[in-house]
Amino acid sequence: MYCQVIIDIVHENVASPFTYRIPEGMNLEPGQRVAVPFGRREKEGIVLSLSETSDLAESRVRDVLRPLEDYAAVPAELMELARQMAQDAHCPLAETLRLMLPAQMRGGRVHVKTEKTAVLNIPCEDALKLAEAEKRSPKRAALLRALADGKAHTVRELAGMVKDPASALKKLSADGSIRLSEEETLRIPGITFENCTDPGFTLTAGQREALDEILPCLTGKGGRFLLHGVTGSGKTEVFMAAVHETLSLGKSAIILVPEIALTPQMVSWFRGRFGPVAAVIHSRLSPGERFDEWRRIRRGEARVVIGARSAVFSPARELGLIVVDEEHESTYMSDHHPRYDAREVAIQRCERENATLILASATPSILSFARARRGDYMLLEMPRRVKDRPLPEVEIVDMRKELENGNRTVLSSALRKTLKECVSRGEQAMLLMNRRGYNSFVSCRSCGYVVKCPNCDISMTYHVADNDGLLRCHYCGHAMRPPETCPECGGRYIRYFGAGTQKVEEEVAKLLPGVSTVRMDYDTTGGKDGHGKILEEFRSGRARILIGTQMIAKGLDFPQVTLVGVIAADMTLNLPDYRSRERTFQLLTQVAGRAGRGEKPGKVIIQTYKPEDPVIGYAASQDYRSFFEDEFRRRRRGLYPPFTLLARFLTESRSETAAEHAANHLEREIREMMEKHPVWQKKILHVTNDTPGVKVLRGKSRRHVLMKLLVSPETDEMIAAMTEMAREPFEETEVWFEINPTTMI
Ligand code: ADP
Ligand code: ZN
């Protein structure tokens, strides 16, 4: 027997499988990891297929050294998925196969943990009699009594009952009354929040209707849904009921959340409701915990997997359901190689494994909603909050007027007043200061004018690090000096926009001395469970005001919050990205949805320098449909995704000239292709070659070549050709090729 093995090396010279002989007496199956000789070294690989014969000369075929586990680490469905992904992404299979395994499993950096265990070797009654008769050693007597229940106990556990049991155990084992052995144990990660049990809700009409569509699909051949429910409509309860049904059918479910550290609530709900069949995977687990959770899933002991995007590759047995919560979040796109979009992977897996897919959000991505409208997903709408709780009342505050009235601080008078009232009523408030884009764009504080690129209708950005005082456009490279007075109103208050969470915290402390606040941003959430501690401060009520970046907007449910303040809604609106309107709408709608989720109604104050911007209006009225129509039209007009694809080559090098050379070379190649092939000429709308927003990253100079492609049947072939171009060897330079990159900087 022979097997074809994919060697765990990412290099196109070793991309195709190598044939090895399976020695007599060794049993292997596809998906199993093996150690094989490779050149003069030993390498790890994954068995792709088995065959009875081989075309190669017998003398040239070498033997598999040994299997690394006695089971297929990559089950058949995931082997297929890896193959498909490698094909779609034009990358070696070894690269996508790596996604299917816990990283530390490769290279044997994590092992099965064992613990010394003792179990009785004689009948229980005899053990008790022996204990009675044991006069010389009270330790041995105590151990025999403890083990008389006939169950296996770890030595660690026994040491809790009897001090230093080692020698006593040894004696008992030598006598033959007990057996000592090394037993495998699982490292199951702890949970931060206390367990809750089934709250026994009566489902709302919206939840009922959604489930009436979903549940029949679980029994059958699966279905695809986009669950669009306003904030507080009870989407989680729909997932829970769907998971419950999935489990009762003997299948398993994967629940994807944007970032697990921000969703301990979800985890505790699922753990509470479903107990240990729920496994949690996230980046803060120790390698051992991660490996063991993975093994619990692989064996079918854990049938509900909750995790961030990489959990979509979990080896769940008999997959019945994948839920993607807050599907609009950009964290579902991976930014490491190989790049993937967890939502697309979920679609593929569900299709392949006849499972049901639920994408859920209060603010679906433009892409997903467009697909639902086209009929790719069944659209399920839950337009009302549970118990018909009202959506929060939203007030838009014009910060230009504040300035006119002499208020130069970050808190408007309306927000000050409402915040005071809220705290004096004993309720809680959340203040959102979106710091992403800090100091990055230039805007007029009197009229709201933002300096935009004349070619792209995207705001120009200023980079503190560049030090040349110029504003740049990230899309076309256009550069200009910032204006000294506003071209719109002639005002002198045109400046870099920005104020951080710390500033807000200081203002609040001045306004409400003695009121306890917590701040949640990248500076305060480091370390193990940094988020959990801050959120617990707030949840317990010890802190009355939570101040934070966009982190606080995501999926949190605090019933005591009655006021939400957005310090500067414009911040994200003016980021130099075609998605900034979409992201701003999502952020504002989501954060507004945090108010009034309990019995008391909520109020939201949105501060802005541009109250007339329709995006702010749509978010204030939680009017997703109007926003969608507006944005969809704008994308069509501006030829942005989903109507086009953005593609880019990114070059990175220690040498600035090398990075530039590589980019120039790639640009030339593209332009040559366009001259030679009419299709390329027609489908590529735009090619630019310049420095990205971040010029130097981790000591490497960067350049990028950006292209806008029209979507057509030829696109795939063009992308394959471009992928090849990026693979050419470049001197001292790394080249990445990306389609619709998550960030353009
Ligand atoms: P969403 O994710 O849609 O914003 P959640 O799923 O967080 O909303 O639910 C909002 C709140 O409503 C939660 O506190 C949840 O426990 C509660 N809830 C959900 N379903 C019901 C129901 N059928 N009856 C009463 N309360 C419910
Ligand atoms: Zn431009």
GROMACS .gro file of C-alpha atoms in nm, residues 242-553:
model
  312
  242ALA     CA    1  -3.175   2.627   1.687
  243VAL     CA    2  -2.877   2.479   1.870
  244HIS     CA    3  -3.108   2.290   2.103
  245GLU     CA    4  -3.282   2.132   1.805
  246THR     CA    5  -2.949   2.056   1.638
  247LEU     CA    6  -2.828   1.872   1.947
  248SER     CA    7  -3.147   1.674   1.981
  249LEU     CA    8  -3.097   1.555   1.623
  250GLY     CA    9  -2.756   1.425   1.730
  251LYS     CA   10  -2.571   1.686   1.525
  252SER     CA   11  -2.332   1.963   1.627
  253ALA     CA   12  -2.326   2.339   1.591
  254ILE     CA   13  -2.066   2.613   1.552
  255ILE     CA   14  -2.138   2.962   1.681
  256LEU     CA   15  -1.906   3.229   1.551
  257VAL     CA   16  -1.873   3.558   1.734
  258PRO     CA   17  -1.667   3.858   1.618
  259GLU     CA   18  -1.421   3.851   1.902
  260ILE     CA   19  -1.461   3.605   2.184
  261ALA     CA   20  -1.309   3.826   2.452
  262LEU     CA   21  -1.600   4.063   2.401
  263THR     CA   22  -1.866   3.798   2.426
  264PRO     CA   23  -1.820   3.620   2.759
  265GLN     CA   24  -2.195   3.662   2.799
  266MET     CA   25  -2.266   3.451   2.498
  267VAL     CA   26  -2.026   3.190   2.627
  268SER     CA   27  -2.178   3.180   2.972
  269TRP     CA   28  -2.528   3.157   2.826
  270PHE     CA   29  -2.434   2.863   2.608
  271ARG     CA   30  -2.233   2.691   2.880
  272GLY     CA   31  -2.517   2.749   3.122
  273ARG     CA   32  -2.781   2.615   2.887
  274PHE     CA   33  -2.592   2.327   2.729
  275GLY     CA   34  -2.329   2.243   2.990
  276PRO     CA   35  -2.001   2.074   2.902
  277VAL     CA   36  -2.109   1.981   2.548
  278ALA     CA   37  -2.018   2.342   2.473
  279ALA     CA   38  -1.654   2.406   2.385
  280VAL     CA   39  -1.497   2.748   2.368
  281ILE     CA   40  -1.208   2.833   2.142
  282HIS     CA   41  -1.027   3.163   2.159
  283SER     CA   42  -0.682   3.307   2.135
  284ARG     CA   43  -0.636   3.347   2.508
  285LEU     CA   44  -0.654   2.977   2.581
  286SER     CA   45  -0.326   2.811   2.666
  287PRO     CA   46  -0.198   2.585   2.388
  288GLY     CA   47  -0.286   2.284   2.602
  289GLU     CA   48  -0.642   2.400   2.664
  290ARG     CA   49  -0.686   2.478   2.298
  291PHE     CA   50  -0.560   2.137   2.193
  292ASP     CA   51  -0.785   1.961   2.442
  293GLU     CA   52  -1.094   2.157   2.341
  294TRP     CA   53  -1.012   2.068   1.982
  295ARG     CA   54  -0.985   1.699   2.076
  296ARG     CA   55  -1.316   1.712   2.263
  297ILE     CA   56  -1.475   1.846   1.945
  298ARG     CA   57  -1.295   1.595   1.722
  299ARG     CA   58  -1.421   1.306   1.934
  300GLY     CA   59  -1.774   1.440   1.936
  301GLU     CA   60  -1.775   1.501   2.313
  302ALA     CA   61  -1.823   1.874   2.259
  303ARG     CA   62  -2.106   1.937   2.015
  304VAL     CA   63  -2.144   2.313   2.043
  305VAL     CA   64  -1.838   2.517   1.949
  306ILE     CA   65  -1.824   2.886   2.033
  307GLY     CA   66  -1.537   3.084   1.898
  308ALA     CA   67  -1.397   3.359   1.683
  309ARG     CA   68  -1.343   3.320   1.307
  310SER     CA   69  -1.096   3.031   1.319
  311ALA     CA   70  -1.359   2.817   1.496
  312VAL     CA   71  -1.523   2.780   1.155
  313PHE     CA   72  -1.258   2.512   1.091
  314SER     CA   73  -1.350   2.308   1.401
  315PRO     CA   74  -1.371   1.935   1.333
  316ALA     CA   75  -1.733   1.927   1.453
  317ARG     CA   76  -1.891   1.584   1.401
  318GLU     CA   77  -2.204   1.577   1.187
  319LEU     CA   78  -2.229   1.947   1.148
  320GLY     CA   79  -2.589   2.065   1.151
  321LEU     CA   80  -2.568   2.439   1.206
  322ILE     CA   81  -2.332   2.736   1.178
  323VAL     CA   82  -2.434   3.069   1.327
  324VAL     CA   83  -2.239   3.383   1.243
  325ASP     CA   84  -2.340   3.645   1.499
  326GLU     CA   85  -2.285   4.015   1.419
  327GLU     CA   86  -2.203   3.902   1.069
  328HIS     CA   87  -2.116   4.255   0.957
  329GLU     CA   88  -1.799   4.268   1.168
  330SER     CA   89  -1.473   4.297   0.978
  331THR     CA   90  -1.303   4.059   1.223
  332TYR     CA   91  -1.449   3.771   1.019
  333MET     CA   92  -1.187   3.845   0.757
  334SER     CA   93  -0.849   3.710   0.854
  335ASP     CA   94  -0.555   3.932   0.786
  336HIS     CA   95  -0.289   3.662   0.805
  337HIS     CA   96  -0.196   3.423   0.532
  338PRO     CA   97  -0.382   3.237   0.404
  339ARG     CA   98  -0.649   3.505   0.406
  340TYR     CA   99  -1.008   3.394   0.429
  341ASP     CA  100  -1.350   3.527   0.512
  342ALA     CA  101  -1.507   3.310   0.780
  343ARG     CA  102  -1.853   3.384   0.638
  344GLU     CA  103  -1.756   3.246   0.298
  345VAL     CA  104  -1.600   2.942   0.460
  346ALA     CA  105  -1.919   2.892   0.663
  347ILE     CA  106  -2.124   2.902   0.343
  348GLN     CA  107  -1.899   2.642   0.180
  349ARG     CA  108  -1.901   2.412   0.482
  350CYS     CA  109  -2.277   2.426   0.519
  351GLU     CA  110  -2.324   2.349   0.154
  352ARG     CA  111  -2.080   2.059   0.163
  353GLU     CA  112  -2.212   1.912   0.488
  354ASN     CA  113  -2.584   1.985   0.438
  355ALA     CA  114  -2.585   2.212   0.737
  356THR     CA  115  -2.789   2.524   0.803
  357LEU     CA  116  -2.633   2.868   0.805
  358ILE     CA  117  -2.763   3.165   1.001
  359LEU     CA  118  -2.596   3.502   0.949
  360ALA     CA  119  -2.731   3.745   1.206
  361SER     CA  120  -2.703   4.117   1.264
  362ALA     CA  121  -2.897   4.430   1.344
  363THR     CA  122  -2.696   4.597   1.071
  364PRO     CA  123  -2.612   4.336   0.806
  365SER     CA  124  -2.319   4.406   0.578
  366ILE     CA  125  -2.411   4.561   0.246
  367LEU     CA  126  -2.280   4.248   0.079
  368SER     CA  127  -2.491   4.003   0.276
  369PHE     CA  128  -2.808   4.208   0.250
  370ALA     CA  129  -2.760   4.244  -0.124
  371ARG     CA  130  -2.729   3.866  -0.146
  372ALA     CA  131  -3.041   3.813   0.062
  373ARG     CA  132  -3.230   4.045  -0.170
  374ARG     CA  133  -3.105   3.845  -0.464
  375GLY     CA  134  -3.240   3.530  -0.300
  376ASP     CA  135  -2.912   3.368  -0.195
  377TYR     CA  136  -3.026   3.377   0.166
  378MET     CA  137  -3.371   3.369   0.310
  379LEU     CA  138  -3.427   3.698   0.487
  380LEU     CA  139  -3.578   3.674   0.836
  381GLU     CA  140  -3.672   4.001   0.998
  382MET     CA  141  -3.733   4.080   1.362
  383PRO     CA  142  -3.823   4.449   1.357
  384ARG     CA  143  -3.940   4.468   1.719
  385ARG     CA  144  -3.760   4.444   2.051
  386VAL     CA  145  -3.864   4.178   2.301
  387LYS     CA  146  -4.169   4.269   2.511
  388ASP     CA  147  -4.224   4.552   2.262
  389ARG     CA  148  -3.968   4.763   2.444
  390PRO     CA  149  -3.930   5.089   2.255
  391LEU     CA  150  -3.618   5.160   2.055
  392PRO     CA  151  -3.418   5.428   2.231
  393GLU     CA  152  -3.497   5.794   2.178
  394VAL     CA  153  -3.210   5.953   1.985
  395GLU     CA  154  -3.104   6.316   2.001
  396ILE     CA  155  -2.853   6.454   1.754
  397VAL     CA  156  -2.638   6.736   1.891
  398ASP     CA  157  -2.471   6.978   1.651
  399MET     CA  158  -2.120   7.033   1.787
  400ARG     CA  159  -2.065   7.334   1.562
  401LYS     CA  160  -2.330   7.517   1.766
  402GLU     CA  161  -2.152   7.418   2.087
  403LEU     CA  162  -1.840   7.580   1.954
  404GLU     CA  163  -2.035   7.894   1.860
  405ASN     CA  164  -2.167   7.903   2.215
  406GLY     CA  165  -1.816   7.889   2.351
  407ASN     CA  166  -1.806   7.523   2.460
  408ARG     CA  167  -1.471   7.387   2.344
  409THR     CA  168  -1.487   7.065   2.545
  410VAL     CA  169  -1.574   6.719   2.413
  411LEU     CA  170  -1.902   6.703   2.604
  412SER     CA  171  -2.198   6.903   2.476
  413SER     CA  172  -2.424   7.078   2.725
  414ALA     CA  173  -2.704   6.836   2.639
  415LEU     CA  174  -2.485   6.536   2.713
  416ARG     CA  175  -2.361   6.693   3.038
  417LYS     CA  176  -2.713   6.753   3.160
  418THR     CA  177  -2.844   6.409   3.065
  419LEU     CA  178  -2.541   6.232   3.208
  420LYS     CA  179  -2.588   6.406   3.542
  421GLU     CA  180  -2.956   6.313   3.552
  422CYS     CA  181  -2.886   5.955   3.458
  423VAL     CA  182  -2.629   5.909   3.734
  424SER     CA  183  -2.845   6.080   3.994
  425ARG     CA  184  -3.128   5.838   3.915
  426GLY     CA  185  -2.883   5.557   3.998
  427GLU     CA  186  -2.869   5.431   3.638
  428GLN     CA  187  -2.571   5.357   3.415
  429ALA     CA  188  -2.428   5.527   3.106
  430MET     CA  189  -2.191   5.435   2.824
  431LEU     CA  190  -1.982   5.689   2.635
  432LEU     CA  191  -1.830   5.595   2.302
  433MET     CA  192  -1.522   5.769   2.176
  434ASN     CA  193  -1.408   5.614   1.857
  435ARG     CA  194  -1.038   5.662   1.856
  436ARG     CA  195  -0.961   5.477   1.540
  437GLY     CA  196  -0.855   5.745   1.295
  438TYR     CA  197  -0.722   5.958   1.577
  439ASN     CA  198  -0.570   6.277   1.441
  440SER     CA  199  -0.602   6.139   1.099
  441PHE     CA  200  -0.830   6.364   0.901
  442VAL     CA  201  -0.869   6.738   0.882
  443SER     CA  202  -1.203   6.898   0.940
  444CYS     CA  203  -1.346   7.242   1.004
  445ARG     CA  204  -1.492   7.274   1.348
  446SER     CA  205  -1.720   7.558   1.245
  447CYS     CA  206  -1.892   7.408   0.944
  448GLY     CA  207  -1.796   7.039   0.947
  449TYR     CA  208  -1.612   7.058   0.614
  450VAL     CA  209  -1.371   6.768   0.567
  451VAL     CA  210  -1.076   6.785   0.330
  452LYS     CA  211  -1.136   6.524   0.061
  453CYS     CA  212  -0.938   6.397  -0.233
  454PRO     CA  213  -1.042   6.570  -0.556
  455ASN     CA  214  -1.023   6.238  -0.744
  456CYS     CA  215  -1.179   5.992  -0.504
  457ASP     CA  216  -1.435   6.152  -0.276
  458ILE     CA  217  -1.255   6.001   0.019
  459SER     CA  218  -1.112   6.203   0.304
  460MET     CA  219  -0.745   6.293   0.289
  461THR     CA  220  -0.535   6.181   0.581
  462TYR     CA  221  -0.253   6.331   0.773
  463HIS     CA  222   0.022   6.108   0.907
  464VAL     CA  223   0.200   6.231   1.210
  465ALA     CA  224   0.485   5.990   1.139
  466ASP     CA  225   0.553   6.124   0.790
  467ASN     CA  226   0.647   6.463   0.923
  468ASP     CA  227   0.617   6.630   0.585
  469GLY     CA  228   0.295   6.808   0.678
  470LEU     CA  229   0.110   6.676   0.374
  471LEU     CA  230  -0.235   6.525   0.348
  472ARG     CA  231  -0.262   6.214   0.137
  473CYS     CA  232  -0.529   6.013  -0.037
  474HIS     CA  233  -0.499   5.640   0.033
  475TYR     CA  234  -0.665   5.543  -0.290
  476CYS     CA  235  -0.482   5.742  -0.555
  477GLY     CA  236  -0.181   5.884  -0.375
  478HIS     CA  237  -0.278   6.246  -0.431
  479ALA     CA  238  -0.094   6.471  -0.183
  480MET     CA  239  -0.161   6.830  -0.076
  481ARG     CA  240  -0.085   7.086   0.192
  482PRO     CA  241  -0.365   7.120   0.450
  483PRO     CA  242  -0.561   7.445   0.410
  484GLU     CA  243  -0.511   7.713   0.675
  485THR     CA  244  -0.864   7.839   0.655
  486CYS     CA  245  -1.172   7.641   0.564
  487PRO     CA  246  -1.238   7.653   0.187
  488GLU     CA  247  -1.608   7.622   0.263
  489CYS     CA  248  -1.674   7.887   0.529
  490GLY     CA  249  -1.341   8.064   0.569
  491GLY     CA  250  -1.326   7.964   0.936
  492ARG     CA  251  -0.991   7.932   1.114
  493TYR     CA  252  -1.084   7.629   1.324
  494ILE     CA  253  -0.978   7.381   1.062
  495ARG     CA  254  -0.760   7.123   1.226
  496TYR     CA  255  -0.669   6.765   1.288
  497PHE     CA  256  -0.957   6.595   1.442
  498GLY     CA  257  -0.924   6.389   1.750
  499ALA     CA  258  -0.954   6.345   2.121
  500GLY     CA  259  -0.905   6.018   2.303
  501THR     CA  260  -1.097   5.822   2.561
  502GLN     CA  261  -0.865   5.953   2.830
  503LYS     CA  262  -0.972   6.307   2.753
  504VAL     CA  263  -1.336   6.206   2.790
  505GLU     CA  264  -1.260   6.038   3.121
  506GLU     CA  265  -1.099   6.357   3.251
  507GLU     CA  266  -1.398   6.567   3.146
  508VAL     CA  267  -1.639   6.328   3.313
  509ALA     CA  268  -1.434   6.332   3.634
  510LYS     CA  269  -1.457   6.712   3.639
  511LEU     CA  270  -1.828   6.705   3.572
  512LEU     CA  271  -1.918   6.430   3.817
  513PRO     CA  272  -1.653   6.411   4.087
  514GLY     CA  273  -1.669   6.093   4.292
  515VAL     CA  274  -1.870   5.897   4.036
  516SER     CA  275  -1.692   5.576   3.950
  517THR     CA  276  -1.605   5.522   3.585
  518VAL     CA  277  -1.422   5.252   3.390
  519ARG     CA  278  -1.240   5.293   3.064
  520MET     CA  279  -1.217   5.025   2.799
  521ASP     CA  280  -0.972   5.067   2.513
  522TYR     CA  281  -0.656   4.909   2.383
  523ASP     CA  282  -0.456   5.060   2.669
  524THR     CA  283  -0.671   4.916   2.946
  525THR     CA  284  -0.757   4.573   2.812
  526GLY     CA  285  -0.418   4.409   2.796
  527GLY     CA  286  -0.338   4.093   2.985
  528LYS     CA  287  -0.537   3.780   3.043
  529ASP     CA  288  -0.905   3.861   3.071
  530GLY     CA  289  -0.857   4.239   3.071
  531HIS     CA  290  -1.196   4.286   2.904
  532GLY     CA  291  -1.374   4.055   3.142
  533LYS     CA  292  -1.258   4.244   3.450
  534ILE     CA  293  -1.361   4.583   3.316
  535LEU     CA  294  -1.699   4.458   3.203
  536GLU     CA  295  -1.754   4.289   3.538
  537GLU     CA  296  -1.686   4.623   3.717
  538PHE     CA  297  -1.961   4.774   3.508
  539ARG     CA  298  -2.203   4.484   3.515
  540SER     CA  299  -2.189   4.462   3.893
  541GLY     CA  300  -2.284   4.829   3.912
  542ARG     CA  301  -1.966   4.927   4.097
  543ALA     CA  302  -1.882   5.152   3.804
  544ARG     CA  303  -2.160   5.381   3.682
  545ILE     CA  304  -2.009   5.502   3.356
  546LEU     CA  305  -1.829   5.297   3.093
  547ILE     CA  306  -1.611   5.498   2.856
  548GLY     CA  307  -1.464   5.320   2.560
  549THR     CA  308  -1.374   5.282   2.198
  550GLN     CA  309  -1.578   5.084   1.947
  551MET     CA  310  -1.509   4.780   2.163
  552ILE     CA  311  -1.801   4.871   2.385
  553ALA     CA  312  -2.046   4.876   2.097
   0.00000   0.00000   0.00000
